PDB file of C-alpha atoms in Angstrom:
ATOM      1  CA  HIS A   1      -3.573  -5.040  -7.590  1.00 85.00           C
ATOM      2  CA  VAL A   2      -7.271  -5.545  -6.884  1.00 86.00           C
ATOM      3  CA  CYS A   3      -9.446  -3.350  -9.067  1.00 84.00           C
ATOM      4  CA  GLY A   4     -13.108  -2.858  -9.839  1.00 84.00           C
ATOM      5  CA  GLU A   5     -15.953  -0.411  -9.510  1.00 83.00           C
ATOM      6  CA  SER A   6     -16.839   1.225  -6.201  1.00 83.00           C
ATOM      7  CA  GLY A   7     -18.624  -1.060  -3.764  1.00 83.00           C
ATOM      8  CA  VAL A   8     -17.599  -4.317  -5.430  1.00 83.00           C
ATOM      9  CA  GLY A   9     -15.600  -5.456  -2.359  1.00 84.00           C
ATOM     10  CA  LYS A  10     -11.980  -4.439  -3.009  1.00 85.00           C
ATOM     11  CA  THR A  11     -11.353  -3.106   0.483  1.00 86.00           C
ATOM     12  CA  ARG A  12     -13.099  -6.112   2.049  1.00 86.00           C
ATOM     13  CA  LEU A  13     -10.870  -8.441   0.030  1.00 87.00           C
ATOM     14  CA  LEU A  14      -7.782  -6.481   1.142  1.00 88.00           C
ATOM     15  CA  ARG A  15      -8.892  -6.834   4.790  1.00 89.00           C
ATOM     16  CA  GLU A  16      -9.212 -10.599   4.330  1.00 89.00           C
ATOM     17  CA  MET A  17      -5.745 -10.749   2.747  1.00 89.00           C
ATOM     18  CA  ILE A  18      -4.329  -8.675   5.616  1.00 91.00           C
ATOM     19  CA  GLU A  19      -5.799 -11.085   8.183  1.00 92.00           C
ATOM     20  CA  ARG A  20      -4.309 -14.059   6.358  1.00 91.00           C
ATOM     21  CA  ALA A  21      -0.895 -12.396   6.013  1.00 91.00           C
ATOM     22  CA  GLN A  22      -0.815 -11.555   9.719  1.00 93.00           C
ATOM     23  CA  ALA A  23      -1.884 -15.093  10.624  1.00 93.00           C
ATOM     24  CA  ALA A  24       0.981 -16.404   8.471  1.00 92.00           C
ATOM     25  CA  GLY A  25       3.508 -14.305  10.419  1.00 93.00           C
ATOM     26  CA  ASP A  26       3.930 -11.382   8.025  1.00 93.00           C
ATOM     27  CA  PHE A  27       4.432  -7.781   9.138  1.00 94.00           C
ATOM     28  CA  VAL A  28       1.636  -5.744   7.537  1.00 94.00           C
ATOM     29  CA  SER A  29       1.599  -1.965   7.070  1.00 94.00           C
ATOM     30  CA  VAL A  30      -1.405  -0.183   5.549  1.00 93.00           C
ATOM     31  CA  THR A  31      -1.650   3.268   4.019  1.00 93.00           C
ATOM     32  CA  ARG A  32      -4.347   5.279   2.308  1.00 92.00           C
ATOM     33  CA  PRO A  33      -4.607   8.533   0.356  1.00 92.00           C
ATOM     34  CA  HIS A  34      -4.646  11.901   2.090  1.00 92.00           C
ATOM     35  CA  PRO A  35      -8.046  12.240   3.844  1.00 91.00           C
ATOM     36  CA  THR A  36      -9.048  15.061   1.481  1.00 92.00           C
ATOM     37  CA  ARG A  37      -7.644  13.159  -1.528  1.00 88.00           C
ATOM     38  CA  ALA A  38      -5.585  16.278  -2.226  1.00 88.00           C
ATOM     39  CA  PRO A  39      -2.307  15.542  -4.055  1.00 87.00           C
ATOM     40  CA  VAL A  40      -0.117  16.329  -1.035  1.00 89.00           C
ATOM     41  CA  PRO A  41       3.400  15.082  -1.904  1.00 91.00           C
ATOM     42  CA  TYR A  42       4.159  11.736  -0.250  1.00 93.00           C
ATOM     43  CA  ALA A  43       0.998  11.984   1.900  1.00 93.00           C
ATOM     44  CA  SER A  44       0.591   8.194   1.809  1.00 94.00           C
ATOM     45  CA  THR A  45       4.308   7.401   1.922  1.00 95.00           C
ATOM     46  CA  ARG A  46       5.135   9.263   5.159  1.00 95.00           C
ATOM     47  CA  PRO A  47       2.773   7.295   7.450  1.00 95.00           C
ATOM     48  CA  LEU A  48       3.809   4.048   5.776  1.00 95.00           C
ATOM     49  CA  LEU A  49       7.513   4.716   6.448  1.00 96.00           C
ATOM     50  CA  ALA A  50       6.788   5.871  10.005  1.00 96.00           C
ATOM     51  CA  ASP A  51       4.837   2.670  10.687  1.00 96.00           C
ATOM     52  CA  LEU A  52       7.545   0.467   9.190  1.00 95.00           C
ATOM     53  CA  LEU A  53      10.245   2.194  11.252  1.00 95.00           C
ATOM     54  CA  ASP A  54       8.024   2.410  14.356  1.00 96.00           C
ATOM     55  CA  VAL A  55       8.606   6.162  14.742  1.00 95.00           C
ATOM     56  CA  SER A  56       6.398   9.245  14.854  1.00 95.00           C
ATOM     57  CA  LEU A  57       6.088  11.449  11.768  1.00 93.00           C
ATOM     58  CA  GLU A  58       8.301  14.031  13.496  1.00 93.00           C
ATOM     59  CA  GLU A  59      10.978  11.414  14.204  1.00 93.00           C
ATOM     60  CA  LEU A  60      10.731  10.224  10.601  1.00 93.00           C
ATOM     61  CA  ASP A  61      11.439  13.754   9.375  1.00 90.00           C
ATOM     62  CA  ARG A  62      14.608  13.906  11.523  1.00 89.00           C
ATOM     63  CA  LEU A  63      15.960  10.625  10.114  1.00 88.00           C
ATOM     64  CA  GLY A  64      16.744  12.278   6.786  1.00 83.00           C
ATOM     65  CA  THR A  65      19.082  14.778   8.407  1.00 83.00           C
ATOM     66  CA  GLY A  66      22.428  14.241  10.077  1.00 73.00           C
ATOM     67  CA  ASP A  67      24.141  10.886  10.358  1.00 76.00           C
ATOM     68  CA  LEU A  68      21.343   8.776  11.854  1.00 78.00           C
ATOM     69  CA  VAL A  69      21.059   6.800   8.598  1.00 84.00           C
ATOM     70  CA  ALA A  70      24.345   5.613   7.070  1.00 84.00           C
ATOM     71  CA  ASP A  71      23.208   4.936   3.498  1.00 88.00           C
ATOM     72  CA  PRO A  72      23.231   8.254   1.574  1.00 89.00           C
ATOM     73  CA  LEU A  73      20.543   7.109  -0.900  1.00 90.00           C
ATOM     74  CA  VAL A  74      18.177   6.095   1.910  1.00 92.00           C
ATOM     75  CA  ARG A  75      18.966   9.309   3.789  1.00 91.00           C
ATOM     76  CA  ALA A  76      18.136  11.340   0.627  1.00 91.00           C
ATOM     77  CA  GLY A  77      14.853   9.439   0.311  1.00 93.00           C
ATOM     78  CA  LEU A  78      13.893  10.150   3.910  1.00 94.00           C
ATOM     79  CA  ALA A  79      14.848  13.831   3.493  1.00 92.00           C
ATOM     80  CA  GLU A  80      12.715  14.023   0.334  1.00 93.00           C
ATOM     81  CA  VAL A  81       9.660  12.606   2.113  1.00 93.00           C
ATOM     82  CA  ALA A  82      10.111  15.120   4.931  1.00 92.00           C
ATOM     83  CA  ALA A  83      10.510  18.129   2.600  1.00 89.00           C
ATOM     84  CA  PRO A  84       9.793  17.279  -1.061  1.00 88.00           C
ATOM     85  CA  LYS A  85      12.042  19.208  -3.418  1.00 82.00           C
ATOM     86  CA  GLY A  86      12.800  16.773  -6.217  1.00 70.00           C
ATOM     87  CA  LEU A  87      15.989  17.355  -8.127  1.00 61.00           C
ATOM     88  CA  VAL A  88      16.378  21.073  -8.642  1.00 58.00           C
ATOM     89  CA  GLY A  89      16.382  21.951 -12.341  1.00 57.00           C
ATOM     90  CA  VAL A  90      15.485  18.430 -13.451  1.00 60.00           C
ATOM     91  CA  GLU A  91      12.059  17.426 -14.736  1.00 63.00           C
ATOM     92  CA  GLY A  92      10.882  13.863 -14.230  1.00 55.00           C
ATOM     93  CA  PRO A  93      11.016  11.288 -11.491  1.00 56.00           C
ATOM     94  CA  GLY A  94      13.074  13.380  -9.074  1.00 73.00           C
ATOM     95  CA  ARG A  95      14.009  11.447  -5.976  1.00 86.00           C
ATOM     96  CA  VAL A  96      11.386   8.708  -6.247  1.00 90.00           C
ATOM     97  CA  GLY A  97      14.140   6.088  -6.513  1.00 90.00           C
ATOM     98  CA  ALA A  98      15.713   7.308  -3.277  1.00 93.00           C
ATOM     99  CA  VAL A  99      12.317   7.257  -1.551  1.00 94.00           C
ATOM    100  CA  ALA A 100      11.757   3.698  -2.825  1.00 93.00           C
ATOM    101  CA  ALA A 101      15.182   2.732  -1.413  1.00 93.00           C
ATOM    102  CA  ALA A 102      14.085   4.192   1.939  1.00 94.00           C
ATOM    103  CA  GLY A 103      10.879   2.172   1.680  1.00 94.00           C
ATOM    104  CA  PHE A 104      12.807  -1.029   1.076  1.00 93.00           C
ATOM    105  CA  MET A 105      15.166  -0.320   3.984  1.00 92.00           C
ATOM    106  CA  ALA A 106      12.178   0.452   6.236  1.00 94.00           C
ATOM    107  CA  SER A 107      10.405  -2.757   5.218  1.00 92.00           C
ATOM    108  CA  GLU A 108      13.543  -4.750   6.055  1.00 92.00           C
ATOM    109  CA  VAL A 109      13.770  -3.033   9.459  1.00 93.00           C
ATOM    110  CA  ALA A 110      10.111  -3.860  10.175  1.00 94.00           C
ATOM    111  CA  ARG A 111      10.514  -7.470   9.072  1.00 92.00           C
ATOM    112  CA  GLY A 112      13.590  -7.927  11.269  1.00 93.00           C
ATOM    113  CA  ARG A 113      12.037  -6.181  14.285  1.00 94.00           C
ATOM    114  CA  ALA A 114       8.922  -8.380  14.065  1.00 94.00           C
ATOM    115  CA  SER A 115      10.844 -11.545  13.117  1.00 94.00           C
ATOM    116  CA  ALA A 116       8.402 -11.790  10.227  1.00 92.00           C
ATOM    117  CA  ARG A 117       8.823 -13.921   7.127  1.00 88.00           C
ATOM    118  CA  ARG A 118       8.053 -10.904   4.919  1.00 89.00           C
ATOM    119  CA  THR A 119       6.691  -7.372   4.947  1.00 91.00           C
ATOM    120  CA  VAL A 120       3.338  -6.767   3.265  1.00 91.00           C
ATOM    121  CA  LEU A 121       2.608  -3.198   2.168  1.00 92.00           C
ATOM    122  CA  VAL A 122      -1.072  -2.456   1.581  1.00 91.00           C
ATOM    123  CA  ILE A 123      -2.264   0.634  -0.278  1.00 91.00           C
ATOM    124  CA  ASP A 124      -6.023   1.112  -0.354  1.00 89.00           C
ATOM    125  CA  ASP A 125      -7.533   3.462  -2.960  1.00 89.00           C
ATOM    126  CA  PHE A 126      -4.200   3.532  -4.791  1.00 89.00           C
ATOM    127  CA  GLN A 127      -5.513   5.719  -7.630  1.00 88.00           C
ATOM    128  CA  HIS A 128      -6.388   8.460  -5.109  1.00 90.00           C
ATOM    129  CA  CYS A 129      -2.873   8.573  -3.615  1.00 91.00           C
ATOM    130  CA  ASP A 130      -0.664  11.469  -4.664  1.00 91.00           C
ATOM    131  CA  GLY A 131       1.405  10.929  -7.790  1.00 90.00           C
ATOM    132  CA  LEU A 132       4.729  10.754  -5.923  1.00 91.00           C
ATOM    133  CA  THR A 133       3.421   7.973  -3.680  1.00 92.00           C
ATOM    134  CA  GLN A 134       2.124   6.093  -6.723  1.00 91.00           C
ATOM    135  CA  ARG A 135       5.481   6.415  -8.490  1.00 90.00           C
ATOM    136  CA  THR A 136       7.351   5.400  -5.330  1.00 91.00           C
ATOM    137  CA  ILE A 137       5.236   2.254  -4.904  1.00 90.00           C
ATOM    138  CA  GLU A 138       5.684   1.406  -8.597  1.00 88.00           C
ATOM    139  CA  GLU A 139       9.454   1.884  -8.247  1.00 88.00           C
ATOM    140  CA  LEU A 140       9.504  -0.185  -5.061  1.00 88.00           C
ATOM    141  CA  ALA A 141       7.608  -2.962  -6.838  1.00 86.00           C
ATOM    142  CA  SER A 142       9.762  -2.942  -9.970  1.00 81.00           C
ATOM    143  CA  THR A 143      13.154  -2.565  -8.286  1.00 79.00           C
ATOM    144  CA  PHE A 144      13.005  -4.083  -4.830  1.00 73.00           C
ATOM    145  CA  VAL A 145      10.304  -6.777  -4.720  1.00 70.00           C
ATOM    146  CA  MET A 146      12.552  -9.260  -6.513  1.00 65.00           C
ATOM    147  CA  ARG A 147      15.038  -9.019  -3.643  1.00 70.00           C
ATOM    148  CA  GLY A 148      12.482 -10.878  -1.530  1.00 68.00           C
ATOM    149  CA  GLY A 149      10.913 -10.212   1.803  1.00 73.00           C
ATOM    150  CA  ILE A 150       8.415  -7.645   0.530  1.00 76.00           C
ATOM    151  CA  PHE A 151       4.969  -8.010  -1.000  1.00 81.00           C
ATOM    152  CA  ILE A 152       2.729  -5.173  -2.168  1.00 84.00           C
ATOM    153  CA  LEU A 153      -1.074  -5.260  -2.252  1.00 80.00           C
ATOM    154  CA  SER A 154      -3.160  -2.394  -3.568  1.00 82.00           C
ATOM    155  CA  ALA A 155      -6.731  -1.658  -4.530  1.00 79.00           C
ATOM    156  CA  GLY A 156      -8.272   0.905  -6.826  1.00 81.00           C
ATOM    157  CA  ASP A 157     -10.909   1.620  -9.424  1.00 82.00           C
ATOM    158  CA  ARG A 158      -8.748   0.843 -12.457  1.00 80.00           C
ATOM    159  CA  GLU A 159      -6.004  -1.565 -13.463  1.00 81.00           C
ATOM    160  CA  VAL A 160      -2.346  -0.683 -12.868  1.00 79.00           C
ATOM    161  CA  ILE A 161       0.059  -1.111 -15.775  1.00 73.00           C
ATOM    162  CA  GLY A 162       2.825  -3.564 -14.960  1.00 75.00           C
ATOM    163  CA  ALA A 163       0.973  -5.087 -11.997  1.00 77.00           C
ATOM    164  CA  THR A 164      -0.825  -8.379 -11.676  1.00 81.00           C
ATOM    165  CA  ASN A 165      -4.422  -7.153 -11.706  1.00 78.00           C
ATOM    166  CA  VAL A 166      -7.339  -9.000 -10.142  1.00 83.00           C
ATOM    167  CA  VAL A 167     -10.534  -7.481 -11.506  1.00 84.00           C
ATOM    168  CA  LEU A 168     -13.628  -7.748  -9.314  1.00 81.00           C
ATOM    169  CA  ARG A 169     -16.958  -7.302 -10.998  1.00 80.00           C
ATOM    170  CA  GLY A 170     -20.367  -6.768  -9.496  1.00 77.00           C
ATOM    171  CA  LEU A 171     -23.162  -9.252  -9.989  1.00 69.00           C
ATOM    172  CA  GLU A 172     -25.531  -8.810 -12.900  1.00 75.00           C
ATOM    173  CA  ARG A 173     -29.190  -8.494 -11.905  1.00 78.00           C
ATOM    174  CA  ALA A 174     -29.994 -12.129 -12.828  1.00 81.00           C
ATOM    175  CA  ASP A 175     -26.953 -13.387 -10.907  1.00 74.00           C
ATOM    176  CA  ALA A 176     -27.951 -11.352  -7.860  1.00 71.00           C
ATOM    177  CA  GLN A 177     -31.497 -12.721  -7.988  1.00 78.00           C
ATOM    178  CA  MET A 178     -30.207 -16.306  -8.235  1.00 77.00           C
ATOM    179  CA  PHE A 179     -27.815 -15.676  -5.355  1.00 70.00           C
ATOM    180  CA  LEU A 180     -30.540 -14.185  -3.162  1.00 75.00           C
ATOM    181  CA  ALA A 181     -32.965 -16.993  -4.065  1.00 77.00           C
ATOM    182  CA  GLY A 182     -30.325 -19.536  -3.103  1.00 72.00           C
ATOM    183  CA  CYS A 183     -29.651 -17.743   0.192  1.00 63.00           C
ATOM    184  CA  SER A 184     -33.312 -17.608   1.141  1.00 55.00           C
ATOM    185  CA  ALA A 185     -33.793 -21.271   0.177  1.00 57.00           C
ATOM    186  CA  ALA A 186     -30.755 -22.242   2.249  1.00 53.00           C
ATOM    187  CA  ALA A 187     -31.999 -20.130   5.164  1.00 51.00           C
ATOM    188  CA  GLY A 188     -35.409 -21.817   4.981  1.00 56.00           C
ATOM    189  CA  ALA A 189     -33.831 -25.265   4.945  1.00 55.00           C
ATOM    190  CA  ALA A 190     -31.681 -24.375   7.942  1.00 51.00           C
ATOM    191  CA  SER A 191     -34.634 -23.076   9.998  1.00 49.00           C
ATOM    192  CA  PRO A 192     -35.750 -25.326  12.844  1.00 54.00           C
ATOM    193  CA  ALA A 193     -39.052 -27.125  12.270  1.00 51.00           C
ATOM    194  CA  LYS A 194     -42.017 -25.596  14.043  1.00 47.00           C
TER     195      LYS A 194
END
C-alpha cells in the first residue's frame, strides 16, 4: 500500500507500477472510489469484477443468479455485489468473504484468459472507497493472495493495518531548493554553447 499526503506522487507511482506489471506480462485491473466518494456499497468492487470477467455491469449482475456460476460461494458473492443485502439479522462482515471468493475466481479467469503470469489489482484512493469494498480487498489480500497468481496494489492518504506500507513524503523546503538548484545547474551544463 502506497500512502502519503495529497500530491506527493502516489497515483504517479501506481501508474509506473502498472506499466511495469503490464510489460512483465501481468493482467492489470484498476478501480477507484465512486466518483462522488459516496459510500455506495461495492461501488469500486463491481467495475473491478466486470473488468476481470470481461463483462458489462449488467452481465455481471446476472452472473449471481441462476446456474451460470457453479460454485455457490462465488455465486453468493456475485449476487451480493449486484444487490447488497448482507446476512439478514446478522451484524458484522456479512457476505464480504463470498465477494472476496468471487474476486479471486474473477482474477483467475482474467489471468487464464490473458495467459498472464499473475493478476494485479490496483485500487487508487483506497481510503475513499466504500467500506464494503475496503473489507473485500482486505479479505482478498488476507485469504487469497497466498494462493498465488494475484497481487494487490493500493494508494491512499494513510497506512493500512496489515499491509506492507510504503510511505511517500514530500520534500522539505531545503531539499526542494537543493533539488531545483541541481536541476538548473544540470540544465545549464547540458545547454549547447553559444
